[in-house]
Amino acid sequence: MWRELAPIGRHDAGGGYRRYAWTGADADCRAWFRAEAESRGLAYESDRNGNQWAWHGVTSAQDIAPGSAVVTGSHLDSVPDGGAFDGPLGVVSAFAALDELRAKGVHFRVPLGIVNFTDEEGARFGLACVGSRLSSGGLTRAQARELRDAEGVSLPQAMERAGHDPDGIGPDPDRLSRIGAFVELHIEQGRALADPGILAASGARGRAGVADRTARHAVGVASAIWPHGRWRFDFLGEANHAGTTRFEDRRDPMLTYALTVLAAREEAERAGALATFGKVAVEPNGVNAIPSVVRGWLDSRAADEETLAAVVAGIEDRATLRGRADGVQVSVTRESRTRTVEFAHDLRDRIARMLGGAPLLPTGAGHDAGILSASVPTAMLYVRNPTGVSHSPAESADEDDCVAGVRALADVLEGLAC
């Protein structure tokens, strides 16, 4: 499965992946998912929001009693030039875990589902977890219709061009009500499992005990997801000639933006949080022209809601203050915000026990499991990542650890569904 999926959407120059929602690469990934489902005799469905489902034990979701199904899976799309594991490892492992259980001849007492959530990364339309947000009601139909990519193509237009009817997008409470538990396997986006001292130093669940437990495990269990969000900073200045305009006569938004980037690092470090300007757009974007507009997108995450709000407010205040000195107008628009996710403690702790006391790991990364947690009991498994690198072609996991992840997922599914 991994070999068949690996070439899809790979960018030859950098070796990373460009699997953006509702593009040709995405269509190839979706075709791969459907083929894997049908080759196993699973009932295949694509829901109103484009999420793909494969069911064992029923012919469709409508046959499932409320709160009974156990579902696993993740996503197949990528960030720009992303790695091979973020998302796909969870989908591939889901099919492999089902194969393991069937080979053992276990009896399924409830339906088992495998899902590929669409547009998890938000690389094309700027909002993460679109498929799960729509299904859970976290993104309204009206809001979704306003999403546009860099070329101005709206989400409904992109869906229609890809052969999916966009008229039905929106909340899907009937489908979600049939799920009793959702478990997402994911590569760890950090090095806590590879370097137990990192988690021990954080003080989470004790020190030496965490380090000892983590050192023995290739797989961990998610405890919580930090609150996080995305904010667009617009810096409005005045275009002018780079070679003839004196510094004192300039209204240069790039200068204000650059100092805001530094301020974001300082504010986040002071608070023990994270803040990153990872995307920027410049107008008119000429080498010999002072820009008229600079737009920068801030991603910020923190251990609690109050800290996150304080960090973003501090960055905005410093940007505004610097803008006044530079003659630059600054405005800030919140584009998304996800609150703290505490995974269902009973499910989380039960899974940790199933896996022999696997360590509990917090994360700053958002996931479909986090979005669904408001509607469905959810949990996550993390597979050890030797470098901790993610959202990069350098993202990796050892084959033995991936196998350990499949077996751990199979054990969890057996305990929940068999």
Coordinates of C-alpha atoms in Angstrom, one line a residue:
M1 CA 0.0 0.0 0.0
W2 CA 2.8 2.4 0.9
R3 CA 4.6 1.9 -2.3
E4 CA 1.5 2.5 -4.4
L5 CA 0.6 5.7 -2.5
A6 CA 4.1 7.1 -2.3
P7 CA 4.4 8.5 -5.9
I8 CA 1.1 10.4 -5.9
G9 CA 1.5 14.1 -5.8
R10 CA 5.2 14.0 -5.2
H11 CA 7.1 17.1 -6.3
D12 CA 10.3 16.0 -8.1
A13 CA 12.4 19.1 -7.3
G14 CA 12.1 19.0 -3.5
G15 CA 10.9 15.5 -2.9
G16 CA 7.9 16.7 -0.9
Y17 CA 4.2 16.3 -1.6
R18 CA 1.6 18.7 -3.1
R19 CA -1.6 16.9 -2.5
Y20 CA -4.0 19.8 -2.3
A21 CA -7.7 19.4 -1.9
W22 CA -9.8 18.8 -5.0
T23 CA -6.8 18.7 -7.4
G24 CA -5.6 15.9 -9.7
A25 CA -3.3 14.6 -7.0
D26 CA -6.1 14.5 -4.5
A27 CA -8.3 12.7 -7.0
D28 CA -5.6 10.1 -7.4
C29 CA -5.4 9.7 -3.6
R30 CA -9.2 9.3 -3.4
A31 CA -9.1 6.7 -6.2
W32 CA -6.5 4.8 -4.2
F33 CA -8.6 4.9 -1.1
R34 CA -11.7 3.6 -2.9
A35 CA -9.7 0.8 -4.6
E36 CA -8.3 -0.3 -1.2
A37 CA -11.8 -0.3 0.3
E38 CA -13.4 -2.2 -2.6
S39 CA -10.5 -4.7 -2.8
R40 CA -11.4 -5.7 0.8
G41 CA -15.1 -6.0 0.1
L42 CA -15.8 -2.9 2.2
A43 CA -18.9 -0.7 1.6
Y44 CA -17.6 2.5 0.1
E45 CA -19.2 5.9 0.5
S46 CA -18.3 9.6 -0.1
D47 CA -20.4 11.9 2.2
R48 CA -21.9 15.3 1.4
N49 CA -18.6 17.0 2.3
G50 CA -16.3 14.7 0.3
N51 CA -15.0 12.7 3.2
Q52 CA -14.5 9.0 2.2
W53 CA -15.7 6.1 4.3
A54 CA -15.2 2.4 4.1
W55 CA -17.4 0.1 6.2
H56 CA -16.9 -3.4 7.5
G57 CA -20.0 -5.2 8.7
V58 CA -22.6 -3.0 7.1
T59 CA -23.6 -1.9 3.6
S60 CA -23.8 1.8 4.5
A61 CA -23.7 4.2 7.4
Q62 CA -27.5 4.2 7.5
D63 CA -27.4 0.6 8.7
I64 CA -25.5 1.5 11.8
A65 CA -27.2 1.9 15.2
P66 CA -26.6 5.2 17.0
G67 CA -23.3 5.3 18.9
S68 CA -22.1 1.9 17.9
A69 CA -19.5 2.2 15.1
V70 CA -15.8 2.3 15.8
V71 CA -14.0 4.4 13.2
T72 CA -10.3 4.9 12.4
G73 CA -8.4 6.8 9.7
S74 CA -6.9 10.2 9.0
H75 CA -6.3 12.2 5.8
L76 CA -4.3 12.0 2.5
D77 CA -3.8 15.6 1.5
S78 CA -0.6 17.5 2.4
V79 CA 0.8 20.9 3.1
P80 CA 3.0 22.4 0.4
D81 CA 6.0 20.1 -0.1
G82 CA 4.9 18.1 2.9
G83 CA 6.2 14.7 4.1
A84 CA 4.9 11.3 3.3
F85 CA 3.7 10.3 6.7
D86 CA 1.5 13.1 8.0
G87 CA -2.0 11.8 7.3
P88 CA -1.3 8.9 5.0
L89 CA 0.3 6.8 7.8
G90 CA -3.0 6.8 9.6
V91 CA -5.0 5.7 6.6
V92 CA -2.6 3.0 5.5
S93 CA -2.3 1.8 9.0
A94 CA -6.1 1.6 9.3
F95 CA -6.4 -0.8 6.3
A96 CA -3.4 -2.8 7.6
A97 CA -4.9 -3.1 11.1
L98 CA -8.2 -4.4 9.6
D99 CA -6.1 -6.9 7.7
E100 CA -4.5 -8.0 10.9
L101 CA -7.8 -8.5 12.7
R102 CA -9.3 -10.4 9.8
A103 CA -6.2 -12.7 9.7
K104 CA -6.8 -13.4 13.3
G105 CA -10.4 -14.4 12.7
V106 CA -11.8 -12.1 15.3
H107 CA -15.5 -11.5 15.6
F108 CA -16.7 -7.9 15.1
R109 CA -19.5 -7.0 17.5
V110 CA -20.0 -3.5 16.0
P111 CA -19.4 -2.0 12.5
L112 CA -15.8 -0.8 11.8
G113 CA -15.2 2.2 9.6
I114 CA -12.1 3.7 7.9
V115 CA -12.2 7.3 6.9
N116 CA -10.2 9.7 4.7
F117 CA -11.1 13.2 5.8
T118 CA -10.9 15.8 3.0
D119 CA -8.8 18.9 3.1
E120 CA -7.3 18.4 6.6
E121 CA -4.2 20.5 6.0
G122 CA -6.0 23.6 4.5
A123 CA -3.1 24.1 2.0
R124 CA -5.4 25.3 -0.8
F125 CA -8.2 27.3 0.9
G126 CA -6.4 28.5 4.0
L127 CA -8.5 26.7 6.6
A128 CA -7.5 23.4 8.2
C129 CA -9.8 20.4 8.7
V130 CA -12.5 21.6 6.3
G131 CA -14.1 18.1 5.8
S132 CA -14.4 17.4 9.5
R133 CA -15.4 21.0 10.4
L134 CA -18.2 20.9 7.9
S135 CA -19.5 17.5 9.1
S136 CA -19.4 18.6 12.8
G137 CA -20.9 22.0 12.2
G138 CA -17.7 23.9 13.1
L139 CA -17.7 25.4 9.6
T140 CA -21.1 26.6 8.2
R141 CA -22.2 26.1 4.7
A142 CA -22.1 29.9 4.1
Q143 CA -18.6 30.2 5.5
A144 CA -17.4 27.3 3.3
R145 CA -18.8 28.9 0.2
E146 CA -16.6 32.0 0.9
L147 CA -13.4 30.0 1.0
R148 CA -11.1 30.7 -2.1
D149 CA -7.7 29.6 -3.2
A150 CA -4.9 31.8 -4.4
E151 CA -6.4 31.9 -7.9
G152 CA -9.8 32.9 -6.6
V153 CA -11.4 29.5 -7.2
S154 CA -14.1 29.0 -4.5
L155 CA -14.4 25.7 -2.6
P156 CA -17.7 24.8 -4.3
Q157 CA -16.2 25.5 -7.7
A158 CA -13.3 23.3 -6.9
M159 CA -15.5 20.5 -5.7
E160 CA -17.7 20.7 -8.7
R161 CA -14.8 20.6 -11.1
A162 CA -13.6 17.5 -9.3
G163 CA -16.9 15.8 -9.9
H164 CA -18.4 16.3 -6.4
D165 CA -21.8 18.0 -5.9
P166 CA -21.2 21.0 -3.6
D167 CA -24.9 21.7 -3.0
G168 CA -25.1 19.3 -0.1
I169 CA -22.2 20.5 2.0
G170 CA -22.9 21.2 5.6
P171 CA -23.4 19.5 9.0
D172 CA -23.8 15.8 9.0
P173 CA -25.0 15.0 12.6
D174 CA -26.8 11.8 11.6
R175 CA -23.6 10.2 10.4
L176 CA -21.5 11.4 13.4
S177 CA -24.2 10.2 15.8
R178 CA -23.6 6.6 14.6
I179 CA -20.0 6.7 15.7
G180 CA -19.2 5.5 19.2
A181 CA -15.4 6.0 19.1
F182 CA -12.9 7.5 16.6
V183 CA -9.2 6.7 16.9
E184 CA -6.7 8.4 14.6
L185 CA -3.2 7.2 14.2
H186 CA -0.6 9.8 13.3
I187 CA 3.1 10.2 13.1
E188 CA 4.4 12.1 16.2
Q189 CA 5.1 15.7 15.3
G190 CA 7.9 16.1 17.7
R191 CA 10.6 13.9 19.4
A192 CA 9.1 13.0 22.8
L193 CA 9.0 9.3 21.9
A194 CA 12.4 9.4 20.4
D195 CA 14.0 11.5 23.1
P196 CA 12.2 10.8 26.4
G197 CA 14.0 13.7 28.1
I198 CA 11.9 16.2 26.2
L199 CA 8.7 15.0 27.7
A200 CA 10.2 14.5 31.1
A201 CA 11.6 18.0 31.1
S202 CA 8.1 19.4 30.4
G203 CA 6.8 17.9 33.7
A204 CA 3.9 16.2 32.0
R205 CA 2.8 13.1 34.1
G206 CA 5.9 13.3 36.2
R207 CA 9.5 13.2 35.2
A208 CA 11.5 10.0 35.5
G209 CA 8.4 7.9 35.1
V210 CA 7.5 9.4 31.8
A211 CA 11.0 9.1 30.5
D212 CA 11.2 5.4 31.5
R213 CA 7.8 4.6 29.9
T214 CA 8.5 6.6 26.7
A215 CA 11.8 4.9 26.1
R216 CA 10.1 1.5 25.9
H217 CA 7.4 2.6 23.5
A218 CA 7.3 3.2 19.8
V219 CA 3.7 4.3 20.2
G220 CA 2.1 7.0 22.5
V221 CA -1.4 8.2 23.2
A222 CA -2.5 11.8 22.8
S223 CA -3.6 13.6 26.0
A224 CA -4.7 16.9 24.6
I225 CA -4.2 19.4 21.7
W226 CA -3.2 23.0 22.5
P227 CA -5.5 25.8 21.5
H228 CA -4.3 27.4 18.2
G229 CA -5.4 29.6 15.4
R230 CA -4.5 31.6 12.3
W231 CA -4.5 35.4 12.0
R232 CA -3.9 37.5 8.9
F233 CA -1.9 40.7 9.4
D234 CA -2.4 43.4 6.8
F235 CA 0.3 46.1 6.6
L236 CA -0.8 49.0 4.3
G237 CA 1.9 51.4 3.3
E238 CA 2.8 53.4 0.1
A239 CA 4.5 52.1 -3.0
N240 CA 7.5 54.0 -4.1
H241 CA 10.8 53.8 -5.9
A242 CA 13.5 51.8 -4.1
G243 CA 16.3 53.8 -5.6
T244 CA 15.0 57.4 -5.2
T245 CA 12.9 57.5 -2.0
R246 CA 14.8 58.6 1.2
F247 CA 14.3 56.4 4.3
E248 CA 12.6 59.3 6.1
D249 CA 10.1 59.7 3.3
R250 CA 9.1 56.0 3.2
R251 CA 5.9 54.3 4.4
D252 CA 7.4 50.8 4.1
P253 CA 5.1 48.0 5.2
M254 CA 7.8 45.4 4.8
L255 CA 9.8 47.0 7.6
T256 CA 6.8 46.9 9.9
Y257 CA 6.1 43.3 8.9
A258 CA 9.7 42.3 9.5
L259 CA 9.8 43.8 13.0
T260 CA 6.4 42.1 13.7
V261 CA 7.9 38.7 12.9
L262 CA 10.6 39.4 15.5
A263 CA 8.1 40.6 18.0
A264 CA 6.0 37.4 17.5
R265 CA 9.1 35.3 18.4
E266 CA 9.8 37.4 21.5
E267 CA 6.2 37.4 22.7
A268 CA 5.8 33.6 22.3
E269 CA 9.1 32.8 23.9
R270 CA 8.3 34.9 26.9
A271 CA 5.0 33.1 27.4
G272 CA 6.2 29.6 26.6
A273 CA 4.1 29.5 23.5
L274 CA 4.6 29.2 19.8
A275 CA 4.2 31.8 17.0
T276 CA 5.1 31.6 13.4
F277 CA 4.7 33.8 10.3
G278 CA 4.9 31.1 7.6
K279 CA 3.2 32.8 4.7
V280 CA 3.6 36.2 3.2
A281 CA 2.1 38.1 0.2
V282 CA 3.6 41.3 -1.1
E283 CA 2.2 43.9 -3.5
P284 CA 3.5 44.9 -6.1
N285 CA 6.3 42.4 -5.3
G286 CA 9.0 44.1 -7.4
V287 CA 12.6 44.1 -6.5
N288 CA 13.1 47.8 -7.0
A289 CA 9.8 48.9 -5.5
I290 CA 8.8 49.7 -1.9
P291 CA 5.7 47.6 -1.3
S292 CA 2.3 49.1 -0.9
V293 CA 0.9 46.1 1.0
V294 CA 2.3 43.2 2.9
R295 CA 0.1 40.4 4.2
G296 CA 1.5 38.0 6.7
W297 CA -0.3 35.0 8.2
L298 CA 0.4 34.2 11.8
D299 CA 0.1 30.7 13.3
S300 CA 0.1 30.7 17.1
R301 CA -0.4 28.0 19.7
A302 CA -0.2 27.8 23.5
A303 CA -0.8 25.5 26.4
D304 CA -4.0 27.3 27.4
E305 CA -6.6 29.8 26.0
E306 CA -5.4 32.7 28.2
T307 CA -1.8 32.4 27.1
L308 CA -2.7 32.2 23.4
A309 CA -5.0 35.3 23.6
A310 CA -2.2 37.2 25.4
V311 CA 0.4 36.3 22.9
V312 CA -1.6 37.3 19.9
A313 CA -2.7 40.5 21.5
G314 CA 0.9 41.3 22.4
I315 CA 2.0 40.8 18.8
E316 CA -0.9 42.9 17.5
D317 CA -0.1 45.7 19.9
R318 CA 3.6 45.8 18.9
A319 CA 2.7 45.6 15.2
T320 CA 0.3 48.6 15.6
L321 CA 2.9 50.6 17.6
R322 CA 5.6 50.0 15.0
G323 CA 3.2 50.8 12.2
R324 CA 2.5 54.2 13.6
A325 CA 6.3 54.9 13.7
D326 CA 6.6 53.7 10.1
G327 CA 3.4 55.4 8.7
V328 CA 1.9 52.0 8.1
Q329 CA -1.7 51.0 8.8
V330 CA -2.0 47.6 10.5
S331 CA -5.1 45.5 10.7
V332 CA -5.6 42.0 12.0
T333 CA -8.2 39.4 11.0
R334 CA -8.7 36.1 12.8
E335 CA -9.2 33.4 10.1
S336 CA -9.6 30.4 12.4
R337 CA -9.4 29.4 16.1
T338 CA -9.5 26.0 17.7
R339 CA -10.0 25.8 21.5
T340 CA -8.2 23.4 23.8
V341 CA -9.0 19.7 23.0
E342 CA -9.1 17.3 25.9
F343 CA -9.5 13.9 24.5
A344 CA -12.1 11.7 26.2
H345 CA -10.3 10.7 29.3
D346 CA -12.0 7.4 29.8
L347 CA -11.3 6.4 26.2
R348 CA -7.8 7.8 26.3
D349 CA -6.9 6.0 29.5
R350 CA -8.5 2.7 28.4
I351 CA -6.4 2.8 25.2
A352 CA -3.2 3.5 27.2
R353 CA -3.9 0.5 29.3
M354 CA -4.6 -1.7 26.2
L355 CA -1.1 -0.7 25.0
G356 CA 0.6 -1.6 28.3
G357 CA 0.8 1.8 29.8
A358 CA 1.8 3.8 26.7
P359 CA 2.8 7.4 27.6
L360 CA 0.4 10.2 27.2
L361 CA 1.7 13.0 25.0
P362 CA 0.3 16.6 24.5
T363 CA 0.6 18.2 21.1
G364 CA 0.4 21.7 19.5
A365 CA -0.8 20.2 16.2
G366 CA -4.4 20.2 15.1
H367 CA -6.1 17.1 13.7
D368 CA -9.5 15.9 12.5
A369 CA -9.7 13.9 15.8
G370 CA -9.6 17.2 17.6
I371 CA -12.4 18.7 15.5
L372 CA -14.6 15.6 16.0
S373 CA -14.0 15.5 19.8
A374 CA -16.9 17.9 20.4
S375 CA -19.3 15.4 18.7
V376 CA -17.7 12.0 19.1
P377 CA -15.5 10.3 21.7
T378 CA -12.0 10.5 20.1
A379 CA -8.5 9.4 20.8
M380 CA -5.1 9.5 19.0
L381 CA -2.1 7.2 18.7
Y382 CA 1.3 8.6 17.8
V383 CA 4.1 6.7 16.1
R384 CA 7.7 7.5 17.0
N385 CA 9.4 10.0 14.7
P386 CA 13.2 9.8 15.0
T387 CA 13.9 13.4 13.9
G388 CA 10.7 15.0 15.1
V389 CA 10.5 16.8 11.7
S390 CA 7.0 17.2 10.2
H391 CA 5.4 19.2 7.3
S392 CA 8.7 18.5 5.4
P393 CA 10.2 15.9 3.1
A394 CA 12.5 15.0 6.0
E395 CA 9.5 13.6 7.9
S396 CA 10.1 9.9 8.6
A397 CA 9.5 6.9 10.7
D398 CA 11.3 3.5 11.0
E399 CA 9.6 0.6 9.4
D400 CA 9.6 -1.3 12.7
D401 CA 7.9 1.6 14.4
C402 CA 5.3 1.8 11.6
V403 CA 4.6 -1.9 12.1
A404 CA 4.3 -1.4 15.8
G405 CA 1.8 1.4 15.1
V406 CA -0.3 -1.0 13.0
R407 CA -0.3 -3.6 15.7
A408 CA -1.1 -1.1 18.4
L409 CA -4.0 0.2 16.3
A410 CA -5.2 -3.4 15.7
D411 CA -5.1 -4.1 19.4
V412 CA -7.1 -0.9 20.1
L413 CA -9.7 -1.7 17.5
E414 CA -10.0 -5.3 18.7
G415 CA -10.6 -4.0 22.2
L416 CA -13.2 -1.5 21.1
A417 CA -15.0 -3.3 18.3
C418 CA -14.4 -7.1 18.6

